[in-house]
N, CA, C and O atoms as a GROMACS GRO file, in nm:
protein
  556
    1MET      N    1   0.075  -0.137   0.017
    1MET     CA    2   0.002  -0.010   0.020
    1MET      C    3   0.092   0.110  -0.002
    1MET      O    4   0.196   0.126   0.060
    2LEU      N    5   0.046   0.199  -0.097
    2LEU     CA    6   0.133   0.321  -0.097
    2LEU      C    7   0.092   0.458   0.007
    2LEU      O    8  -0.020   0.507   0.014
    3PRO      N    9   0.196   0.499   0.071
    3PRO     CA   10   0.129   0.622   0.172
    3PRO      C   11   0.113   0.753   0.094
    3PRO      O   12   0.179   0.788  -0.004
    4VAL      N   13  -0.003   0.832   0.166
    4VAL     CA   14  -0.031   0.940   0.105
    4VAL      C   15   0.082   1.034   0.031
    4VAL      O   16   0.067   1.110  -0.065
    5THR      N   17   0.200   1.003   0.107
    5THR     CA   18   0.297   1.098   0.084
    5THR      C   19   0.347   1.095  -0.014
    5THR      O   20   0.411   1.190  -0.058
    6SER      N   21   0.328   0.966  -0.084
    6SER     CA   22   0.381   0.956  -0.235
    6SER      C   23   0.316   1.046  -0.371
    6SER      O   24   0.365   1.059  -0.483
    7ILE      N   25   0.166   1.110  -0.306
    7ILE     CA   26   0.081   1.169  -0.430
    7ILE      C   27   0.048   1.314  -0.324
    7ILE      O   28  -0.055   1.371  -0.361
    8ILE      N   29   0.103   1.368  -0.225
    8ILE     CA   30   0.036   1.474  -0.206
    8ILE      C   31   0.100   1.601  -0.256
    8ILE      O   32   0.218   1.596  -0.292
    9THR      N   33   0.036   1.707  -0.261
    9THR     CA   34   0.121   1.830  -0.304
    9THR      C   35   0.167   1.885  -0.155
    9THR      O   36   0.100   1.888  -0.052
   10ARG      N   37   0.317   1.932  -0.180
   10ARG     CA   38   0.352   1.988  -0.047
   10ARG      C   39   0.347   2.130  -0.041
   10ARG      O   40   0.369   2.182   0.068
   11ASN      N   41   0.320   2.208  -0.148
   11ASN     CA   42   0.345   2.312  -0.148
   11ASN      C   43   0.179   2.407  -0.168
   11ASN      O   44   0.141   2.477  -0.261
   12VAL      N   45   0.121   2.376  -0.056
   12VAL     CA   46  -0.030   2.382  -0.027
   12VAL      C   47  -0.022   2.568  -0.018
   12VAL      O   48   0.065   2.640   0.030
   13ILE      N   49  -0.149   2.603  -0.086
   13ILE     CA   50  -0.154   2.728  -0.062
   13ILE      C   51  -0.256   2.751   0.048
   13ILE      O   52  -0.356   2.680   0.060
   14THR      N   53  -0.231   2.843   0.119
   14THR     CA   54  -0.331   2.875   0.244
   14THR      C   55  -0.392   3.023   0.256
   14THR      O   56  -0.376   3.120   0.182
   15CYS      N   57  -0.462   3.010   0.368
   15CYS     CA   58  -0.479   3.176   0.407
   15CYS      C   59  -0.521   3.150   0.536
   15CYS      O   60  -0.565   3.043   0.578
   16GLU      N   61  -0.504   3.268   0.605
   16GLU     CA   62  -0.538   3.307   0.732
   16GLU      C   63  -0.723   3.318   0.749
   16GLU      O   64  -0.803   3.376   0.675
   17LYS      N   65  -0.745   3.242   0.869
   17LYS     CA   66  -0.885   3.279   0.889
   17LYS      C   67  -0.927   3.386   0.923
   17LYS      O   68  -1.043   3.391   0.961
   18HIS      N   69  -0.861   3.482   0.920
   18HIS     CA   70  -0.917   3.608   0.924
   18HIS      C   71  -0.900   3.703   0.802
   18HIS      O   72  -0.906   3.826   0.801
   19SER      N   73  -0.874   3.604   0.682
   19SER     CA   74  -0.844   3.701   0.569
   19SER      C   75  -0.993   3.691   0.476
   19SER      O   76  -1.054   3.584   0.475
   20SER      N   77  -1.044   3.811   0.399
   20SER     CA   78  -1.158   3.830   0.352
   20SER      C   79  -1.203   3.720   0.252
   20SER      O   80  -1.109   3.674   0.187
   21ILE      N   81  -1.304   3.676   0.228
   21ILE     CA   82  -1.341   3.606   0.130
   21ILE      C   83  -1.258   3.644   0.006
   21ILE      O   84  -1.182   3.567  -0.052
   22LEU      N   85  -1.281   3.766  -0.026
   22LEU     CA   86  -1.213   3.820  -0.169
   22LEU      C   87  -1.087   3.774  -0.191
   22LEU      O   88  -1.051   3.729  -0.300
   23GLU      N   89  -0.990   3.786  -0.056
   23GLU     CA   90  -0.859   3.746  -0.058
   23GLU      C   91  -0.857   3.620  -0.093
   23GLU      O   92  -0.792   3.588  -0.192
   24ALA      N   93  -0.925   3.528  -0.022
   24ALA     CA   94  -0.902   3.375  -0.035
   24ALA      C   95  -0.962   3.327  -0.164
   24ALA      O   96  -0.950   3.210  -0.197
   25ALA      N   97  -1.032   3.421  -0.242
   25ALA     CA   98  -1.097   3.371  -0.402
   25ALA      C   99  -0.994   3.423  -0.481
   25ALA      O  100  -0.949   3.346  -0.566
   26LYS      N  101  -0.945   3.538  -0.473
   26LYS     CA  102  -0.803   3.584  -0.530
   26LYS      C  103  -0.689   3.460  -0.552
   26LYS      O  104  -0.632   3.422  -0.654
   27LYS      N  105  -0.682   3.418  -0.426
   27LYS     CA  106  -0.569   3.333  -0.418
   27LYS      C  107  -0.617   3.212  -0.491
   27LYS      O  108  -0.534   3.172  -0.573
   28MET      N  109  -0.716   3.150  -0.485
   28MET     CA  110  -0.775   3.019  -0.574
   28MET      C  111  -0.741   3.070  -0.695
   28MET      O  112  -0.662   2.997  -0.755
   29ALA      N  113  -0.776   3.186  -0.764
   29ALA     CA  114  -0.782   3.232  -0.888
   29ALA      C  115  -0.637   3.201  -0.948
   29ALA      O  116  -0.597   3.132  -1.041
   30GLU      N  117  -0.577   3.281  -0.852
   30GLU     CA  118  -0.416   3.309  -0.918
   30GLU      C  119  -0.365   3.180  -0.899
   30GLU      O  120  -0.267   3.160  -0.970
   31ASN      N  121  -0.395   3.095  -0.834
   31ASN     CA  122  -0.318   2.952  -0.840
   31ASN      C  123  -0.381   2.862  -0.888
   31ASN      O  124  -0.348   2.748  -0.853
   32HIS      N  125  -0.488   2.875  -0.982
   32HIS     CA  126  -0.594   2.788  -1.039
   32HIS      C  127  -0.620   2.641  -0.979
   32HIS      O  128  -0.588   2.532  -1.027
   33ILE      N  129  -0.699   2.676  -0.837
   33ILE     CA  130  -0.690   2.581  -0.741
   33ILE      C  131  -0.859   2.607  -0.722
   33ILE      O  132  -0.913   2.716  -0.743
   34GLY      N  133  -0.931   2.483  -0.676
   34GLY     CA  134  -1.035   2.494  -0.632
   34GLY      C  135  -1.104   2.462  -0.522
   34GLY      O  136  -1.221   2.426  -0.506
   35SER      N  137  -0.971   2.488  -0.417
   35SER     CA  138  -0.998   2.529  -0.261
   35SER      C  139  -0.879   2.565  -0.221
   35SER      O  140  -0.776   2.545  -0.285
   36ILE      N  141  -0.887   2.625  -0.102
   36ILE     CA  142  -0.786   2.705  -0.012
   36ILE      C  143  -0.777   2.661   0.109
   36ILE      O  144  -0.873   2.694   0.179
   37VAL      N  145  -0.704   2.602   0.158
   37VAL     CA  146  -0.686   2.530   0.311
   37VAL      C  147  -0.695   2.658   0.430
   37VAL      O  148  -0.605   2.742   0.421
   38VAL      N  149  -0.769   2.673   0.511
   38VAL     CA  150  -0.739   2.792   0.589
   38VAL      C  151  -0.706   2.754   0.710
   38VAL      O  152  -0.757   2.657   0.766
   39VAL      N  153  -0.588   2.851   0.777
   39VAL     CA  154  -0.501   2.807   0.863
   39VAL      C  155  -0.521   2.897   1.007
   39VAL      O  156  -0.599   2.992   0.998
   40GLU      N  157  -0.473   2.879   1.104
   40GLU     CA  158  -0.436   2.957   1.231
   40GLU      C  159  -0.296   2.933   1.255
   40GLU      O  160  -0.271   2.829   1.317
   41GLY      N  161  -0.216   2.992   1.227
   41GLY     CA  162  -0.026   2.959   1.232
   41GLY      C  163  -0.010   2.856   1.123
   41GLY      O  164  -0.014   2.899   1.008
   42ASN      N  165   0.007   2.728   1.142
   42ASN     CA  166   0.036   2.622   1.034
   42ASN      C  167  -0.069   2.499   1.074
   42ASN      O  168  -0.056   2.388   1.023
   43ASN      N  169  -0.164   2.526   1.160
   43ASN     CA  170  -0.287   2.448   1.189
   43ASN      C  171  -0.416   2.452   1.082
   43ASN      O  172  -0.491   2.549   1.069
   44PRO      N  173  -0.426   2.349   1.019
   44PRO     CA  174  -0.568   2.366   0.924
   44PRO      C  175  -0.680   2.390   1.032
   44PRO      O  176  -0.696   2.312   1.125
   45VAL      N  177  -0.758   2.509   1.013
   45VAL     CA  178  -0.895   2.495   1.090
   45VAL      C  179  -1.024   2.481   1.027
   45VAL      O  180  -1.130   2.471   1.089
   46GLY      N  181  -1.009   2.482   0.880
   46GLY     CA  182  -1.093   2.463   0.776
   46GLY      C  183  -1.041   2.482   0.654
   46GLY      O  184  -0.932   2.529   0.623
   47ILE      N  185  -1.163   2.424   0.562
   47ILE     CA  186  -1.128   2.460   0.389
   47ILE      C  187  -1.239   2.575   0.316
   47ILE      O  188  -1.356   2.600   0.344
   48PHE      N  189  -1.174   2.614   0.242
   48PHE     CA  190  -1.295   2.744   0.158
   48PHE      C  191  -1.266   2.691   0.036
   48PHE      O  192  -1.152   2.676  -0.007
   49THR      N  193  -1.403   2.651  -0.044
   49THR     CA  194  -1.392   2.560  -0.156
   49THR      C  195  -1.496   2.661  -0.259
   49THR      O  196  -1.571   2.755  -0.231
   50GLN      N  197  -1.463   2.593  -0.392
   50GLN     CA  198  -1.563   2.706  -0.483
   50GLN      C  199  -1.707   2.704  -0.475
   50GLN      O  200  -1.793   2.781  -0.517
   51ARG      N  201  -1.711   2.597  -0.411
   51ARG     CA  202  -1.876   2.550  -0.375
   51ARG      C  203  -1.923   2.638  -0.251
   51ARG      O  204  -2.043   2.661  -0.241
   52ASP      N  205  -1.841   2.687  -0.162
   52ASP     CA  206  -1.846   2.768  -0.031
   52ASP      C  207  -1.863   2.878  -0.095
   52ASP      O  208  -1.969   2.931  -0.064
   53LEU      N  209  -1.794   2.944  -0.184
   53LEU     CA  210  -1.789   3.058  -0.181
   53LEU      C  211  -1.898   3.094  -0.316
   53LEU      O  212  -1.887   3.203  -0.373
   54LEU      N  213  -1.965   3.029  -0.343
   54LEU     CA  214  -2.104   2.991  -0.416
   54LEU      C  215  -2.185   3.027  -0.360
   54LEU      O  216  -2.237   3.139  -0.368
   55VAL      N  217  -2.223   2.908  -0.265
   55VAL     CA  218  -2.349   2.886  -0.153
   55VAL      C  219  -2.358   2.976  -0.048
   55VAL      O  220  -2.458   3.036  -0.006
   56ARG      N  221  -2.227   2.979  -0.005
   56ARG     CA  222  -2.238   3.045   0.138
   56ARG      C  223  -2.209   3.197   0.129
   56ARG      O  224  -2.249   3.259   0.227
   57ALA      N  225  -2.152   3.266   0.036
   57ALA     CA  226  -2.120   3.366   0.008
   57ALA      C  227  -2.158   3.489  -0.103
   57ALA      O  228  -2.141   3.608  -0.077
   58VAL      N  229  -2.206   3.445  -0.215
   58VAL     CA  230  -2.214   3.504  -0.324
   58VAL      C  231  -2.367   3.507  -0.354
   58VAL      O  232  -2.428   3.608  -0.389
   59ALA      N  233  -2.424   3.370  -0.333
   59ALA     CA  234  -2.544   3.390  -0.335
   59ALA      C  235  -2.660   3.436  -0.216
   59ALA      O  236  -2.781   3.461  -0.217
   60LYS      N  237  -2.526   3.431  -0.088
   60LYS     CA  238  -2.645   3.540   0.008
   60LYS      C  239  -2.582   3.678  -0.015
   60LYS      O  240  -2.635   3.759   0.061
   61ASN      N  241  -2.492   3.733  -0.089
   61ASN     CA  242  -2.475   3.860  -0.130
   61ASN      C  243  -2.416   3.875  -0.032
   61ASN      O  244  -2.465   3.967   0.033
   62LEU      N  245  -2.311   3.821   0.026
   62LEU     CA  246  -2.224   3.868   0.143
   62LEU      C  247  -2.132   4.004   0.072
   62LEU      O  248  -2.114   4.017  -0.049
   63ASP      N  249  -2.086   4.085   0.163
   63ASP     CA  250  -2.009   4.199   0.130
   63ASP      C  251  -1.843   4.078   0.098
   63ASP      O  252  -1.803   4.022   0.200
   64LEU      N  253  -1.783   4.055   0.000
   64LEU     CA  254  -1.661   3.995   0.010
   64LEU      C  255  -1.531   4.052   0.050
   64LEU      O  256  -1.427   3.992   0.075
   65THR      N  257  -1.559   4.192   0.053
   65THR     CA  258  -1.407   4.253   0.098
   65THR      C  259  -1.437   4.252   0.248
   65THR      O  260  -1.340   4.277   0.320
   66LYS      N  261  -1.530   4.233   0.295
   66LYS     CA  262  -1.567   4.263   0.486
   66LYS      C  263  -1.595   4.148   0.547
   66LYS      O  264  -1.598   4.145   0.670
   67VAL      N  265  -1.620   4.036   0.471
   67VAL     CA  266  -1.686   3.909   0.578
   67VAL      C  267  -1.534   3.834   0.577
   67VAL      O  268  -1.458   3.838   0.480
   68CYS      N  269  -1.505   3.769   0.697
   68CYS     CA  270  -1.395   3.696   0.686
   68CYS      C  271  -1.421   3.529   0.633
   68CYS      O  272  -1.526   3.468   0.649
   69VAL      N  273  -1.317   3.485   0.578
   69VAL     CA  274  -1.347   3.338   0.495
   69VAL      C  275  -1.400   3.224   0.589
   69VAL      O  276  -1.468   3.126   0.558
   70SER      N  277  -1.333   3.274   0.758
   70SER     CA  278  -1.375   3.196   0.839
   70SER      C  279  -1.534   3.155   0.906
   70SER      O  280  -1.584   3.074   0.984
   71GLU      N  281  -1.576   3.275   0.810
   71GLU     CA  282  -1.721   3.262   0.852
   71GLU      C  283  -1.833   3.191   0.748
   71GLU      O  284  -1.954   3.182   0.770
   72VAL      N  285  -1.759   3.145   0.630
   72VAL     CA  286  -1.839   3.069   0.532
   72VAL      C  287  -1.741   2.951   0.483
   72VAL      O  288  -1.770   2.884   0.384
   73MET      N  289  -1.618   2.927   0.561
   73MET     CA  290  -1.562   2.811   0.517
   73MET      C  291  -1.616   2.672   0.581
   73MET      O  292  -1.701   2.671   0.670
   74THR      N  293  -1.558   2.552   0.525
   74THR     CA  294  -1.630   2.438   0.570
   74THR      C  295  -1.566   2.408   0.697
   74THR      O  296  -1.449   2.377   0.674
   75LYS      N  297  -1.590   2.405   0.810
   75LYS     CA  298  -1.556   2.394   0.930
   75LYS      C  299  -1.499   2.260   0.987
   75LYS      O  300  -1.396   2.246   1.052
   76ASP      N  301  -1.594   2.161   0.949
   76ASP     CA  302  -1.611   2.017   0.993
   76ASP      C  303  -1.482   1.950   0.912
   76ASP      O  304  -1.501   1.856   0.835
   77LEU      N  305  -1.366   1.997   0.931
   77LEU     CA  306  -1.233   1.979   0.833
   77LEU      C  307  -1.218   1.794   0.883
   77LEU      O  308  -1.217   1.733   0.990
   78VAL      N  309  -1.209   1.763   0.756
   78VAL     CA  310  -1.163   1.619   0.732
   78VAL      C  311  -0.993   1.617   0.688
   78VAL      O  312  -0.956   1.675   0.586
   79VAL      N  313  -0.905   1.550   0.770
   79VAL     CA  314  -0.780   1.552   0.722
   79VAL      C  315  -0.724   1.429   0.750
   79VAL      O  316  -0.763   1.365   0.848
   80ALA      N  317  -0.613   1.378   0.656
   80ALA     CA  318  -0.523   1.297   0.645
   80ALA      C  319  -0.428   1.295   0.714
   80ALA      O  320  -0.389   1.410   0.736
   81GLU      N  321  -0.335   1.181   0.788
   81GLU     CA  322  -0.238   1.192   0.854
   81GLU      C  323  -0.118   1.127   0.772
   81GLU      O  324  -0.150   1.022   0.717
   82GLU      N  325   0.017   1.170   0.751
   82GLU     CA  326   0.105   1.120   0.649
   82GLU      C  327   0.115   0.993   0.652
   82GLU      O  328   0.155   0.934   0.551
   83ASN      N  329   0.086   0.932   0.755
   83ASN     CA  330   0.101   0.770   0.742
   83ASN      C  331   0.003   0.707   0.688
   83ASN      O  332   0.019   0.587   0.666
   84ASP      N  333  -0.127   0.772   0.654
   84ASP     CA  334  -0.245   0.701   0.569
   84ASP      C  335  -0.212   0.639   0.437
   84ASP      O  336  -0.121   0.686   0.368
   85THR      N  337  -0.281   0.534   0.398
   85THR     CA  338  -0.269   0.509   0.272
   85THR      C  339  -0.338   0.558   0.178
   85THR      O  340  -0.446   0.607   0.211
   86CYS      N  341  -0.292   0.562   0.008
   86CYS     CA  342  -0.380   0.636  -0.072
   86CYS      C  343  -0.532   0.551  -0.050
   86CYS      O  344  -0.635   0.609  -0.016
   87SER      N  345  -0.522   0.413  -0.077
   87SER     CA  346  -0.645   0.347  -0.069
   87SER      C  347  -0.741   0.396   0.046
   87SER      O  348  -0.852   0.430   0.006
   88GLY      N  349  -0.721   0.405   0.166
   88GLY     CA  350  -0.738   0.450   0.262
   88GLY      C  351  -0.854   0.596   0.247
   88GLY      O  352  -0.974   0.612   0.269
   89ILE      N  353  -0.757   0.671   0.205
   89ILE     CA  354  -0.748   0.827   0.187
   89ILE      C  355  -0.873   0.819   0.096
   89ILE      O  356  -0.976   0.876   0.131
   90TYR      N  357  -0.864   0.730  -0.052
   90TYR     CA  358  -0.981   0.739  -0.149
   90TYR      C  359  -1.110   0.677  -0.083
   90TYR      O  360  -1.213   0.743  -0.101
   91MET      N  361  -1.119   0.576  -0.019
   91MET     CA  362  -1.227   0.510   0.065
   91MET      C  363  -1.288   0.673   0.136
   91MET      O  364  -1.407   0.700   0.127
   92GLN      N  365  -1.222   0.737   0.180
   92GLN     CA  366  -1.249   0.838   0.310
   92GLN      C  367  -1.321   0.932   0.212
   92GLN      O  368  -1.438   0.964   0.230
   93MET      N  369  -1.265   0.965   0.132
   93MET     CA  370  -1.332   1.094   0.033
   93MET      C  371  -1.436   1.046  -0.045
   93MET      O  372  -1.524   1.127  -0.076
   94LYS      N  373  -1.446   0.916  -0.088
   94LYS     CA  374  -1.566   0.876  -0.117
   94LYS      C  375  -1.678   0.868  -0.046
   94LYS      O  376  -1.787   0.912  -0.084
   95ALA      N  377  -1.652   0.804   0.073
   95ALA     CA  378  -1.765   0.822   0.183
   95ALA      C  379  -1.820   0.926   0.225
   95ALA      O  380  -1.937   0.945   0.258
   96LYS      N  381  -1.690   1.027   0.222
   96LYS     CA  382  -1.767   1.173   0.290
   96LYS      C  383  -1.787   1.278   0.178
   96LYS      O  384  -1.809   1.396   0.208
   97LYS      N  385  -1.778   1.231   0.025
   97LYS     CA  386  -1.778   1.287  -0.062
   97LYS      C  387  -1.717   1.420  -0.070
   97LYS      O  388  -1.782   1.524  -0.078
   98ILE      N  389  -1.570   1.410  -0.067
   98ILE     CA  390  -1.498   1.544  -0.060
   98ILE      C  391  -1.386   1.518  -0.176
   98ILE      O  392  -1.343   1.410  -0.216
   99ARG      N  393  -1.353   1.642  -0.216
   99ARG     CA  394  -1.237   1.614  -0.322
   99ARG      C  395  -1.081   1.673  -0.263
   99ARG      O  396  -0.977   1.641  -0.320
  100HIS      N  397  -1.083   1.747  -0.163
  100HIS     CA  398  -0.931   1.788  -0.125
  100HIS      C  399  -0.936   1.737   0.069
  100HIS      O  400  -1.008   1.739   0.169
  101LEU      N  401  -0.836   1.707   0.030
  101LEU     CA  402  -0.806   1.636   0.161
  101LEU      C  403  -0.661   1.714   0.250
  101LEU      O  404  -0.554   1.676   0.203
  102PRO      N  405  -0.653   1.782   0.328
  102PRO     CA  406  -0.549   1.839   0.376
  102PRO      C  407  -0.483   1.742   0.463
  102PRO      O  408  -0.550   1.679   0.545
  103VAL      N  409  -0.312   1.719   0.449
  103VAL     CA  410  -0.240   1.625   0.525
  103VAL      C  411  -0.161   1.671   0.655
  103VAL      O  412  -0.093   1.773   0.653
  104VAL      N  413  -0.166   1.632   0.709
  104VAL     CA  414  -0.121   1.661   0.842
  104VAL      C  415  -0.036   1.569   0.923
  104VAL      O  416  -0.064   1.449   0.918
  105LYS      N  417   0.072   1.612   1.002
  105LYS     CA  418   0.189   1.551   1.083
  105LYS      C  419   0.159   1.628   1.206
  105LYS      O  420   0.196   1.745   1.204
  106ASN      N  421   0.106   1.591   1.301
  106ASN     CA  422   0.112   1.636   1.455
  106ASN      C  423   0.066   1.740   1.454
  106ASN      O  424   0.124   1.836   1.507
  107GLY      N  425  -0.081   1.752   1.379
  107GLY     CA  426  -0.141   1.864   1.381
  107GLY      C  427  -0.132   1.995   1.285
  107GLY      O  428  -0.210   2.089   1.294
  108GLU      N  429  -0.041   1.987   1.206
  108GLU     CA  430   0.056   2.073   1.126
  108GLU      C  431   0.041   2.040   0.992
  108GLU      O  432   0.074   1.926   0.958
  109LEU      N  433   0.006   2.104   0.924
  109LEU     CA  434  -0.041   2.096   0.763
  109LEU      C  435   0.105   2.068   0.714
  109LEU      O  436   0.197   2.150   0.720
  110THR      N  437   0.114   1.954   0.670
  110THR     CA  438   0.191   1.905   0.535
  110THR      C  439   0.209   1.919   0.404
  110THR      O  440   0.308   1.921   0.331
  111GLY      N  441   0.072   1.932   0.388
  111GLY     CA  442   0.016   1.901   0.222
  111GLY      C  443  -0.119   1.870   0.246
  111GLY      O  444  -0.184   1.866   0.350
  112ILE      N  445  -0.157   1.843   0.093
  112ILE     CA  446  -0.294   1.830   0.063
  112ILE      C  447  -0.292   1.750  -0.060
  112ILE      O  448  -0.210   1.763  -0.151
  113VAL      N  449  -0.394   1.663  -0.054
  113VAL     CA  450  -0.425   1.566  -0.158
  113VAL      C  451  -0.570   1.582  -0.218
  113VAL      O  452  -0.673   1.601  -0.155
  114SER      N  453  -0.554   1.569  -0.354
  114SER     CA  454  -0.691   1.591  -0.392
  114SER      C  455  -0.763   1.464  -0.487
  114SER      O  456  -0.682   1.384  -0.533
  115LEU      N  457  -0.858   1.447  -0.507
  115LEU     CA  458  -0.914   1.363  -0.580
  115LEU      C  459  -0.864   1.323  -0.717
  115LEU      O  460  -0.881   1.218  -0.779
  116LYS      N  461  -0.805   1.425  -0.746
  116LYS     CA  462  -0.769   1.422  -0.907
  116LYS      C  463  -0.623   1.352  -0.905
  116LYS      O  464  -0.569   1.303  -1.004
  117ASN      N  465  -0.564   1.356  -0.763
  117ASN     CA  466  -0.421   1.291  -0.728
  117ASN      C  467  -0.458   1.119  -0.740
  117ASN      O  468  -0.417   1.042  -0.827
  118ILE      N  469  -0.532   1.093  -0.643
  118ILE     CA  470  -0.561   0.978  -0.672
  118ILE      C  471  -0.622   0.908  -0.785
  118ILE      O  472  -0.583   0.800  -0.828
  119LEU      N  473  -0.722   0.976  -0.831
  119LEU     CA  474  -0.728   0.930  -0.972
  119LEU      C  475  -0.612   0.921  -1.085
  119LEU      O  476  -0.607   0.824  -1.160
  120HIS      N  477  -0.539   1.004  -1.092
  120HIS     CA  478  -0.392   0.991  -1.182
  120HIS      C  479  -0.327   0.851  -1.124
  120HIS      O  480  -0.283   0.769  -1.204
  121LEU      N  481  -0.322   0.822  -0.965
  121LEU     CA  482  -0.249   0.712  -0.934
  121LEU      C  483  -0.297   0.596  -0.959
  121LEU      O  484  -0.226   0.497  -0.978
  122MET      N  485  -0.462   0.592  -0.963
  122MET     CA  486  -0.527   0.455  -1.020
  122MET      C  487  -0.514   0.462  -1.147
  122MET      O  488  -0.460   0.364  -1.199
  123ASN      N  489  -0.542   0.539  -1.211
  123ASN     CA  490  -0.503   0.547  -1.403
  123ASN      C  491  -0.382   0.476  -1.423
  123ASN      O  492  -0.385   0.379  -1.499
  124ASP      N  493  -0.231   0.524  -1.342
  124ASP     CA  494  -0.130   0.456  -1.389
  124ASP      C  495  -0.116   0.344  -1.335
  124ASP      O  496  -0.015   0.284  -1.373
  125PHE      N  497  -0.189   0.284  -1.249
  125PHE     CA  498  -0.192   0.174  -1.213
  125PHE      C  499  -0.276   0.059  -1.317
  125PHE      O  500  -0.229  -0.046  -1.362
  126ILE      N  501  -0.369   0.098  -1.331
  126ILE     CA  502  -0.458   0.016  -1.449
  126ILE      C  503  -0.358   0.029  -1.565
  126ILE      O  504  -0.320  -0.078  -1.612
  127ILE      N  505  -0.315   0.125  -1.611
  127ILE     CA  506  -0.218   0.106  -1.748
  127ILE      C  507  -0.109   0.020  -1.677
  127ILE      O  508  -0.105  -0.061  -1.770
  128LYS      N  509  -0.022  -0.027  -1.593
  128LYS     CA  510   0.049  -0.090  -1.593
  128LYS      C  511   0.002  -0.214  -1.583
  128LYS      O  512   0.068  -0.296  -1.646
  129GLU      N  513  -0.116  -0.267  -1.507
  129GLU     CA  514  -0.155  -0.375  -1.539
  129GLU      C  515  -0.197  -0.441  -1.645
  129GLU      O  516  -0.190  -0.563  -1.661
  130MET      N  517  -0.256  -0.338  -1.744
  130MET     CA  518  -0.298  -0.364  -1.908
  130MET      C  519  -0.156  -0.400  -1.978
  130MET      O  520  -0.153  -0.487  -2.065
  131ASP      N  521  -0.066  -0.347  -1.947
  131ASP     CA  522   0.042  -0.388  -2.012
  131ASP      C  523   0.098  -0.514  -1.964
  131ASP      O  524   0.151  -0.590  -2.045
  132VAL      N  525   0.093  -0.536  -1.864
  132VAL     CA  526   0.154  -0.691  -1.812
  132VAL      C  527   0.074  -0.772  -1.847
  132VAL      O  528   0.120  -0.886  -1.841
  133GLN      N  529  -0.056  -0.763  -1.891
  133GLN     CA  530  -0.170  -0.887  -1.937
  133GLN      C  531  -0.131  -0.864  -2.065
  133GLN      O  532  -0.116  -0.972  -2.121
  134ASP      N  533  -0.108  -0.778  -2.133
  134ASP     CA  534  -0.082  -0.789  -2.295
  134ASP      C  535   0.042  -0.865  -2.316
  134ASP      O  536   0.047  -0.925  -2.423
  135TYR      N  537   0.140  -0.877  -2.242
  135TYR     CA  538   0.258  -0.941  -2.263
  135TYR      C  539   0.248  -1.102  -2.158
  135TYR      O  540   0.336  -1.188  -2.157
  136SER      N  541   0.140  -1.106  -2.093
  136SER     CA  542   0.119  -1.265  -2.022
  136SER      C  543   0.130  -1.384  -2.111
  136SER      O  544   0.184  -1.492  -2.087
  137GLY      N  545   0.065  -1.342  -2.225
  137GLY     CA  546   0.029  -1.460  -2.296
  137GLY      C  547   0.134  -1.506  -2.416
  137GLY      O  548   0.118  -1.590  -2.505
  138LEU      N  549   0.257  -1.414  -2.385
  138LEU     CA  550   0.371  -1.438  -2.500
  138LEU      C  551   0.476  -1.541  -2.456
  138LEU      O  552   0.500  -1.567  -2.338
  139TYR      N  553   0.529  -1.592  -2.553
  139TYR     CA  554   0.658  -1.742  -2.501
  139TYR      C  555   0.776  -1.654  -2.530
  139TYR      O  556   0.891  -1.698  -2.515
   0.00000   0.00000   0.00000
């Protein structure tokens, strides 16, 4: 079983919990990402996603320059530990219907894994298996 550390993104884009919604959204746009980890120091306290932006902020006509991201972020943060396996992470993401999972070590943010990372890993595995099967009947 592969550890999640083999596929995580280490350079995590974050914002402080007191940042405005607009600041967080700009960081997401500038970095072409669908979510941003909200931190207090180096400890993740929430995650702010495109869906949070639309449903909890824009649709409610909040002032994006004045309201803090901590007021609209997803607070029930699910995290992975560095020693978790990719398959375990996939099952957790599937069960909880989440696409981005911060990775921590001793409570501190060390990376992030996305469903896209896991699907790429699965795709690579399937391709390797197909190659092995293609040659298994040869003498």
